[in-house]
Short mmCIF file of C-alpha atoms in Angstrom, two decimals:
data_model
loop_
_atom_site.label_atom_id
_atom_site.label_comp_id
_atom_site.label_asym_id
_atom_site.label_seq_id
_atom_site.Cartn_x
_atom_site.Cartn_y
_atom_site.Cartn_z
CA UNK A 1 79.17 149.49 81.63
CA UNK A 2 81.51 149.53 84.63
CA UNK A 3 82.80 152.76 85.60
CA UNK A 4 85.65 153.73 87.69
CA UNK A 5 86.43 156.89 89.87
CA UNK A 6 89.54 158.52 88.78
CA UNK A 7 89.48 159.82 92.19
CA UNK A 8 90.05 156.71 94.57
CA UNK A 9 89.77 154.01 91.38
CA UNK A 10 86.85 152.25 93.18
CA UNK A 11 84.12 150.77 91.06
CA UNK A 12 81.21 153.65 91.00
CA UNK A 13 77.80 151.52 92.36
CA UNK A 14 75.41 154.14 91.36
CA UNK A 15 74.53 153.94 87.62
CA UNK A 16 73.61 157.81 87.93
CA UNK A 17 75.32 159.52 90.70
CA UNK A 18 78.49 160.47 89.63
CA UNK A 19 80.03 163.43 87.79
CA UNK A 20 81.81 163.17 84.25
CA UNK A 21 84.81 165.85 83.37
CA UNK A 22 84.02 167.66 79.75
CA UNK A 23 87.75 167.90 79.38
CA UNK A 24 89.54 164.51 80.49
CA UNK A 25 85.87 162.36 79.85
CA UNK A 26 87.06 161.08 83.94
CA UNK A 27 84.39 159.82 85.65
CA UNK A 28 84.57 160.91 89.73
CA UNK A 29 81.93 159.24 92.13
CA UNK A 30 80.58 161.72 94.43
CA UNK A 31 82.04 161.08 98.24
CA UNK A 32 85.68 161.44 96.51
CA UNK A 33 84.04 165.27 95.14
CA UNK A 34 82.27 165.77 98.57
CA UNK A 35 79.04 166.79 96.99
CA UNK A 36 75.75 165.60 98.76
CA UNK A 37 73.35 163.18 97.15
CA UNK A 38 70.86 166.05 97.29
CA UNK A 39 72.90 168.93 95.99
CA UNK A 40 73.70 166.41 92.62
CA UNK A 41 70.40 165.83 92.47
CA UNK A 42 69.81 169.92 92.04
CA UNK A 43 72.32 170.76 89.35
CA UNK A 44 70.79 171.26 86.12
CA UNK A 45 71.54 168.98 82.78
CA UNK A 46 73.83 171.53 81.52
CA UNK A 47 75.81 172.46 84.47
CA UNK A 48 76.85 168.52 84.63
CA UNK A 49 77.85 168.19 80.75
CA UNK A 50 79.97 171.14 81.22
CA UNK A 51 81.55 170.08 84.30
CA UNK A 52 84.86 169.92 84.93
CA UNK A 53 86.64 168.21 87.60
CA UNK A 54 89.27 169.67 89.83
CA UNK A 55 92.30 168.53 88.05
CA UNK A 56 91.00 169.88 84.60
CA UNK A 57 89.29 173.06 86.10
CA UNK A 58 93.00 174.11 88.05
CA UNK A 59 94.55 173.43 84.37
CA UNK A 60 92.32 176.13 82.74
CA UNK A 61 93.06 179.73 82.75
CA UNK A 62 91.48 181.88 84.72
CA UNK A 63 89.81 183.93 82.29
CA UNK A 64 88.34 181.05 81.17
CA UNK A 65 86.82 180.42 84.94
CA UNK A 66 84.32 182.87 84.67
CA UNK A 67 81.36 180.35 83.50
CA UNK A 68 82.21 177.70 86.26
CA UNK A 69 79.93 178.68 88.91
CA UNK A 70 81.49 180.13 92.73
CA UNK A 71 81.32 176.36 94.46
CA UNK A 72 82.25 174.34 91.80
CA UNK A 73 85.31 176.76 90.68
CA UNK A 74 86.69 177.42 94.19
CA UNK A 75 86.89 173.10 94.69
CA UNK A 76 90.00 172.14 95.70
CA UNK A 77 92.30 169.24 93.77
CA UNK A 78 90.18 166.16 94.56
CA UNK A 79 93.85 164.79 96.85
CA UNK A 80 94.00 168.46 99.02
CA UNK A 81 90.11 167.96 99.12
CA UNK A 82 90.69 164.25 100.46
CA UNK A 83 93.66 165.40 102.62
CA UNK A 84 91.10 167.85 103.96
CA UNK A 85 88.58 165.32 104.62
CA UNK A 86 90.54 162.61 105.90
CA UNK A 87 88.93 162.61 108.94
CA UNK A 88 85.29 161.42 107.23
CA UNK A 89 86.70 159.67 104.09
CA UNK A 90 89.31 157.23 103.32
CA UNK A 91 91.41 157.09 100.16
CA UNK A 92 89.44 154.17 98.90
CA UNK A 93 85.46 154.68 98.16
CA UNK A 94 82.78 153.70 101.06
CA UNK A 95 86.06 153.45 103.68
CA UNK A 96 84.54 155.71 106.28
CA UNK A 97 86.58 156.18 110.07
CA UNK A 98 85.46 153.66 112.33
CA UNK A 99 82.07 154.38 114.69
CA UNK A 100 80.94 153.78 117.65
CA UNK A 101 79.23 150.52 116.51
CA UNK A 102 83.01 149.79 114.87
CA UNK A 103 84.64 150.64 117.92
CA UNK A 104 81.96 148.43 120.16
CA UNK A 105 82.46 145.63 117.29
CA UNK A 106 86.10 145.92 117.58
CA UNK A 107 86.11 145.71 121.49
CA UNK A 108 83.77 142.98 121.18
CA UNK A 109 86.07 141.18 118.66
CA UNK A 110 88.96 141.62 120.86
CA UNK A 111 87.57 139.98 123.63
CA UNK A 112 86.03 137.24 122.12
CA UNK A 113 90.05 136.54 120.70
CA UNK A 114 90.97 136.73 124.09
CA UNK A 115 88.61 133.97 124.85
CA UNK A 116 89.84 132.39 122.26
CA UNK A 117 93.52 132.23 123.66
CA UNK A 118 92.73 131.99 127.40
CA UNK A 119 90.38 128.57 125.64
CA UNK A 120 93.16 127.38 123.46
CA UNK A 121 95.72 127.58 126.61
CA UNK A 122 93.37 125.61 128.69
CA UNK A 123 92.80 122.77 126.01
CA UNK A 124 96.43 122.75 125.78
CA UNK A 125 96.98 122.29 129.65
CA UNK A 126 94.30 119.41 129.52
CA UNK A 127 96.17 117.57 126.72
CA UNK A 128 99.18 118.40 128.70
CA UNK A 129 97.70 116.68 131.99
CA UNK A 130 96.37 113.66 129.60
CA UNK A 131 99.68 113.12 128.49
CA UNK A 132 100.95 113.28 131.86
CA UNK A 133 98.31 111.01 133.29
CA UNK A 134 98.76 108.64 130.22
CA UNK A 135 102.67 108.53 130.81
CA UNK A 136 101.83 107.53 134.66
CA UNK A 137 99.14 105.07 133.56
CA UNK A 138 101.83 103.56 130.96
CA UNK A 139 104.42 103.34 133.35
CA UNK A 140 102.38 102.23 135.88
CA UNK A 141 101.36 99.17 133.75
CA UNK A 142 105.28 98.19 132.69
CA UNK A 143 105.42 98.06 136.59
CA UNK A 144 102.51 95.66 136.65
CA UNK A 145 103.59 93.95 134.42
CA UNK A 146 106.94 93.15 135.41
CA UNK A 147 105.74 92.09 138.85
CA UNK A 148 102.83 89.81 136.93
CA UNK A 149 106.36 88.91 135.11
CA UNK A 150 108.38 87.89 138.14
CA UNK A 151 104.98 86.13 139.92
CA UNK A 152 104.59 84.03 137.05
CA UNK A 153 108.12 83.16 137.05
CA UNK A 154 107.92 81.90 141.16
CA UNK A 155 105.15 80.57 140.27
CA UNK A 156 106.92 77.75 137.33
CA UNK A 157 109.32 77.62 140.16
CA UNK A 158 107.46 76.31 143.01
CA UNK A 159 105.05 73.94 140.24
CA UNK A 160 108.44 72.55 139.26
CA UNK A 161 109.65 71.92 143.33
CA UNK A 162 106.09 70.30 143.50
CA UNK A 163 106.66 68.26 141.08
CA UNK A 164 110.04 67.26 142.22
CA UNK A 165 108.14 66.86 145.79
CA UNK A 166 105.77 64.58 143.88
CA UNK A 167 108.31 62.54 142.68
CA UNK A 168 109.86 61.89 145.57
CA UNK A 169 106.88 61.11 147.63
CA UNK A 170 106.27 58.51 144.90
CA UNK A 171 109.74 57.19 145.05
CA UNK A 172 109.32 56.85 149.15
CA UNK A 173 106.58 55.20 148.71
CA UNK A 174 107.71 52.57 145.98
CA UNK A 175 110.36 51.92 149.18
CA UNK A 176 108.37 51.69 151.48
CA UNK A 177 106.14 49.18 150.13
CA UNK A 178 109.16 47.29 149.05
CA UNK A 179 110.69 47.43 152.49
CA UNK A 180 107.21 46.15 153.95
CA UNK A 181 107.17 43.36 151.47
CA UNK A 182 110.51 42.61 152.54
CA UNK A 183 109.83 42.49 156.49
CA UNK A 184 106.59 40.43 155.86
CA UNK A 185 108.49 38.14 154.50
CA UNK A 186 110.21 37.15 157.95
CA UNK A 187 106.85 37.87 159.70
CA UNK A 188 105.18 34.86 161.46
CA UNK A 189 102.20 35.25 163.39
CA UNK A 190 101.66 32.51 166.41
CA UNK A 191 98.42 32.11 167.94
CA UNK A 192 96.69 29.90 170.41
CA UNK A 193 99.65 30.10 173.00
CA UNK A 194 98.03 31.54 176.26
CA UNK A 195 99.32 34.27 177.96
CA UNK A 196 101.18 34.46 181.14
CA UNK A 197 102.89 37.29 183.19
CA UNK A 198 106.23 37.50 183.46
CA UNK A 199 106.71 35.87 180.26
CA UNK A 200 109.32 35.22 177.74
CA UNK A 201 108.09 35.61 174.61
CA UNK A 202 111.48 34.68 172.32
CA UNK A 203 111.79 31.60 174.67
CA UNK A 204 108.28 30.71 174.43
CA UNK A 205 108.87 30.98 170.67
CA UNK A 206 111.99 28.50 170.07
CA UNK A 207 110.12 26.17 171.88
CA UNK A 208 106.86 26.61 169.81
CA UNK A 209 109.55 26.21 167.08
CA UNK A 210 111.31 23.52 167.97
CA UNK A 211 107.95 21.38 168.82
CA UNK A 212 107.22 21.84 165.01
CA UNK A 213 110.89 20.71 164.32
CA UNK A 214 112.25 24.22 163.02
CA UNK A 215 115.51 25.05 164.95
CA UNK A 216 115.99 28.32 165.98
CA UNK A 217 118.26 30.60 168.20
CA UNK A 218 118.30 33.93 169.48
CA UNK A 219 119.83 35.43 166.26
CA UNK A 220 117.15 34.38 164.40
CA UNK A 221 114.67 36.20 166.06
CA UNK A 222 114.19 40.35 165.55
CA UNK A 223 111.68 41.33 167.37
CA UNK A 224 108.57 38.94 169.51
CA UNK A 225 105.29 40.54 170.47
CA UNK A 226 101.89 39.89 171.21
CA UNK A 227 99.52 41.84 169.51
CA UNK A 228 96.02 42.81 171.14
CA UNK A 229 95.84 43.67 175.14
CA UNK A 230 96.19 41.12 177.93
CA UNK A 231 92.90 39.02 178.31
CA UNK A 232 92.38 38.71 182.31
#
């Protein structure tokens, strides 16, 4: 059976340390009566069945206070005897004022949630300085990017010039060759006619001409010259 102090209406541990009132049936656990463990364990069967607890022993008269023993009579009210002993017990059961150990558990505690903060404001400076770093790195690359952009761009330029350049080398060339064909066509090459200084080549040439019976004149003729160097 659970049992609860009517003093600080904690749950009493101890199956057999407590006190039970004869007049209200209360149960009271024995650090809210301030009786040692030792003392209890000295009272005698019948002083605890006709105990009474503070409360119920103020309520009687005093004539009637004359088979209470001298301690248990002169007890306080179980609150002035708390008020008393606030500086040991707490209102609820077991809550004793903090100890040394506490206090060095406390201190200890404190520091630790310093830690904790002084830890929690460095990881947030890192992420900080990552998200800086990223938005450098990001913006960095758009920069690349666009110049890659740009470079690229130049680049379709100058393949289309080439191109262009291409053509046009092709199309010189197609002229060129034409023009060529076109001049060899009124290209004629004369050979066996010795050479002499002081010569005349276009003269020497309507004659070679005319001995072959094609007539000729000087505004038929472009250009006369000997090719290979003078033979001695």
């Amino acid at each position: 059976m659970d049992l609860t102090c009517s003093g600080c209406e904690s749950e009493i541990c101890s199956t057999d340390q407590y006190m039970k009132c004869s007049s209200c049936k209360k149960y009271y656990d024995l650090v809210c009566l301030n009786i040692p463990v030792q003392s209890f364990k000295n009272y005698k069967p019948e002083h605890k069945e006709s105990w009474n607890c503070p409360s119920c022993l103020c309520s009687l008269p005093k004539s009637d206070n004359s088979r209470f023993s001298v301690g248990i009579a002169s007890q306080p009210p179980i609150k002035t005897m708390l008020s008393n002993n606030c500086e040991n017990v707490n209102m609820k059961r077991g809550s004793r004022v903090k100890t040394t150990e506490q206090e060095s558990t406390t201190t200890d505690t404190s520091l630790l949630l310093s830690e904790i903060r002084l830890l929690r404001q460095e990881v947030s400076d890192l992420k900080q300085q990552n998200t800086d770093i990223g938005l450098k790195l990001s913006n960095f690359s758009d920069a690349l990017n666009q110049k890659l952009e740009d470079f690229e761009k130049k680049m379709c330029a100058k393949d289309e010039e080439i191109i262009l350049l291409k053509s046009s080398i092709l199309q010189l060339e197609h002229k060129l060759n034409l023009s060529e064909q076109e001049t060899m066509k009124t290209e004629l090459e004369i050979i066996g006619i010795p050479e002499e200084n002081n010569e005349n080549l276009c003269h020497i040439t309507m004659l070679t001409a005319n001995k072959i019976g094609v007539q000729l004149n000087d505004l038929d003729i472009d250009e006369v010259y000997r090719i290979g160097q003078k033979t001695h």
